[in-house]
Amino acid sequence: GNMAAAAAAGREEPPLVLEVVAEEAAAAASAGFRLTAVRREPAVRLQHGASGLEPLAWSEDHRVSVSTARSIAVLEQLSDVHSGGQDMVIHRTAVPAPGAACMLKVGPKKEVAECKEKFASSVDPTVSQTFMLDRVFNPEGKSLTPMRGFKYSSWSPLGCDANGRCLLAALTMDNRLTIHANLNRLQWVQLVDLTELYGERLFEASYKLCKADTPCGELRDFPEFQRRHSMQAPVRMEWSGICTTQQVKHNNECRDVGSVLLAVLFENGNIAVWQFQLPFLGKESITSCNTIESGISSPSVLSWWEYEHNNRKMSGLIVGSAYGPVKIIPVNLKAVKGYFTLRQPVILWQEMDQLPVHSIKCIPLYHPYQKCSCSLVVAARGPYVFWCLLLISKAGLNVHNSHVTGLHSLPIVSMTADKQNGTVYTCSSDGKVRQLIPIFTDVALKFEHQLIKLSEVFGCVRTHGIAVSPCGAYLAVITTEGMANGLHPVNKNYQVQFVTLKTFEEAAAQLLESSVQNLFRQVDLTDLVRWKILKDKHIPQFLQEALDKKIESCGSTYFWRFKLFLLRILYQSMQKAPAEVTWRPSHEDAKILISDSPGMGSTEDDQEEGTSKQASKQSLGDTGKGVDIDDTAEDSLHQSSDTGGREPMVEKLLEIQAQIEAVEMHLTREHMKRVLGEVYLHTWITENTSIPTRGVCDFLMSDDGYDDRTARVLIGHILKKMNKQTFPEHCSLCKEILPFTDRKQAVCSNGHIWLRCFLTYQSCQSLVYRRCLLHDSIARHPTPEDPEWIKRLLQGPCTFCDSPVF
């Protein structure tokens, strides 16, 4: 039925041609290349119903957050090189909702309690009923059900928490806005409660925004009571990109500090812009908070406008209203380098036409005809998509706008955009998703659009939210059962399901032409590639050839890491699945539980616990070292070679293993050269800087087959600097010298084994160290006495898989 989606869409609109780099795909493209949505397992069942607006968000570091009635479920996508399972590998965590209801600070506690009593028992029904039914005043409900769950969540850009990953801003139904970080893989930590801080700020300023404000009324007056609540009840919040500020140190030196802004839109139309210093650690990282008045009544949604023009950056905030208007508000950024702003607000749509603005996305694009950068703003308004193209020319700011109609018969419930190519996806609750591709005309642009019917992928479903993955490979969808035989389902099961938006060829081409050159940042693409190799048990010819060509023509180690990734997946695809799953009862018993019989597919537990599947496969070892190859090769023999039984398969595995070793060795040597370069630059007489310099030099020169002129010259310079000093490392248990014979571990003469830090090659002799996300390698913790350059080295990602280190 998957191909039917393309065929059905084909009857409705002219075919679309997407440019694909791979030659294989070019042939298909000329025939009219269409989007085919294919289901990707597993579907993840949610314990509670989805809540709030736009309940799905996908972060730049490949985590999907789902707002539900009790928590924010976070699904982290991993591209696991140690598991041979074809399903997506998903690691699952959650941010629980706070236990107590959030009371906004509108005055001294005693006075507030008296006022509430007064309004609740007022003889004027316009006061008493307005008060009793307003959920901002009465979040815990009394006679109404309590407000539980989350209204909205938003991911920061990559590089904001202490591990260099994304932060999560979460807004509960009862108006508590908090920021969370996931620092140790398993649990989320609340770093700061912004609602509480903002309430204290307003209280200290006695609820006046600027000095000239008229003295505010008495809390006992109902309008004043309402005003103080609406000025601090958040509607939405959005993160800016990372910007650089200058900090003056005590000795008057300036240093550049990264910072990020969080804009919070309140019910009365005000926007608070918080500025945080990076990495964000909590209250102490807050540098400032400014409040801007947007002048928009009944605001519903917010988005950052960030525009680059002639190396100058411009920023503003796009605000939409429940009544229809959309405008950009200038944001003045103090102390931010290279930013300038609009002089006055720009109105993108001014009609009060009662079409509420539900969602806004702002996408930076390049205008091929005007030869300049431009911003595409798209907003969902009812069933329509409003778009606006902004570009700065000599004449000033040009604004083109229009609506795309006839996309959906119901209002759009969710909208998401692929920032890399500007493709927008919209969805209504009936399971219909539209893909809109912007196509530039000489002046403005038009949209090509096509329908993706989710019913052809998942059967009849209702949809509650969509989000596209960072590189546009997957679409995540929250679904519940649709109608069966004209009847609504009795129970609703909320699931997050995944659909592919790209073919394997497109994903491979995008990885080969990548400007990011980091495998971890493109996990959604590498996952598509992994799936294909595990299914076919071979690496497609065109990809191998293209990759080898890249390796020859360009010195980047990224292509070597890509090659290592492909080889490791190929190795996994040829492994036999372990016959016994270690934690289940053995099959010898006569009484076999149904779920234990092979071929029944994964049980509920597996899906709930994203990593439990890996546990059984982990025993295959890291890239198969120490695995008895005879044992693992049995299964896949019969598929791959009908000729001579076992032997060819064992040889094949040994050959792949040798290739993996060779690529790992190449990457290690390249990184060693980088480390030695740093040592040479930063030390006077290479005194012991915790880097085993002599050992690394000897290791590089020990292989006669390795002849690298750069390495030879560099080592010559370093040894001249070191003279005859050796600074050996000593085993902390028996004080013996640790020789440098192996890049992964150090073994002293008494047999004590220490793992080596892959970032500095020092032996890790403490009990605590860090591991990279895919458990490829380990790294030591920076110590206070480490110089800056070593701390910088230790911040690097894994040299084999690009993933961050925890």
CSV table of C-alpha atoms in Angstrom, one decimal, residues 535-538 570 573-576 632-653 656:
chain,number,residue,atom,x,y,z
A,535,LYS,CA,18.1,-5.4,5.1
A,536,ASP,CA,20.3,-6.1,2.0
A,537,LYS,CA,23.5,-7.3,3.9
A,538,HIS,CA,25.7,-5.3,1.6
A,570,LEU,CA,27.8,-4.4,7.4
A,573,SER,CA,24.2,-7.4,9.3
A,574,MET,CA,26.3,-10.6,8.8
A,575,GLN,CA,26.2,-11.6,12.5
A,576,LYS,CA,23.9,-14.3,13.7
A,632,THR,CA,28.2,-15.9,14.9
A,633,ALA,CA,28.4,-16.7,11.2
A,634,GLU,CA,26.1,-19.7,11.0
A,635,ASP,CA,22.8,-18.0,10.4
A,636,SER,CA,23.6,-15.7,7.6
A,637,LEU,CA,25.6,-18.3,5.7
A,638,HIS,CA,22.7,-19.9,4.1
A,639,GLN,CA,21.5,-16.6,2.7
A,640,SER,CA,24.8,-15.4,1.4
A,641,SER,CA,26.7,-18.4,0.0
A,642,ASP,CA,25.1,-21.6,-1.1
A,643,THR,CA,28.4,-23.0,-2.2
A,644,GLY,CA,30.9,-24.0,0.3
A,645,GLY,CA,29.2,-24.0,3.7
A,646,ARG,CA,30.9,-22.0,6.5
A,647,GLU,CA,34.3,-21.0,5.2
A,648,PRO,CA,33.5,-18.1,2.8
A,649,MET,CA,31.3,-16.5,5.5
A,650,VAL,CA,34.0,-16.6,8.2
A,651,GLU,CA,36.5,-15.2,5.7
A,652,LYS,CA,34.1,-12.5,4.8
A,653,LEU,CA,33.7,-11.5,8.4
A,656,ILE,CA,35.4,-6.8,7.2
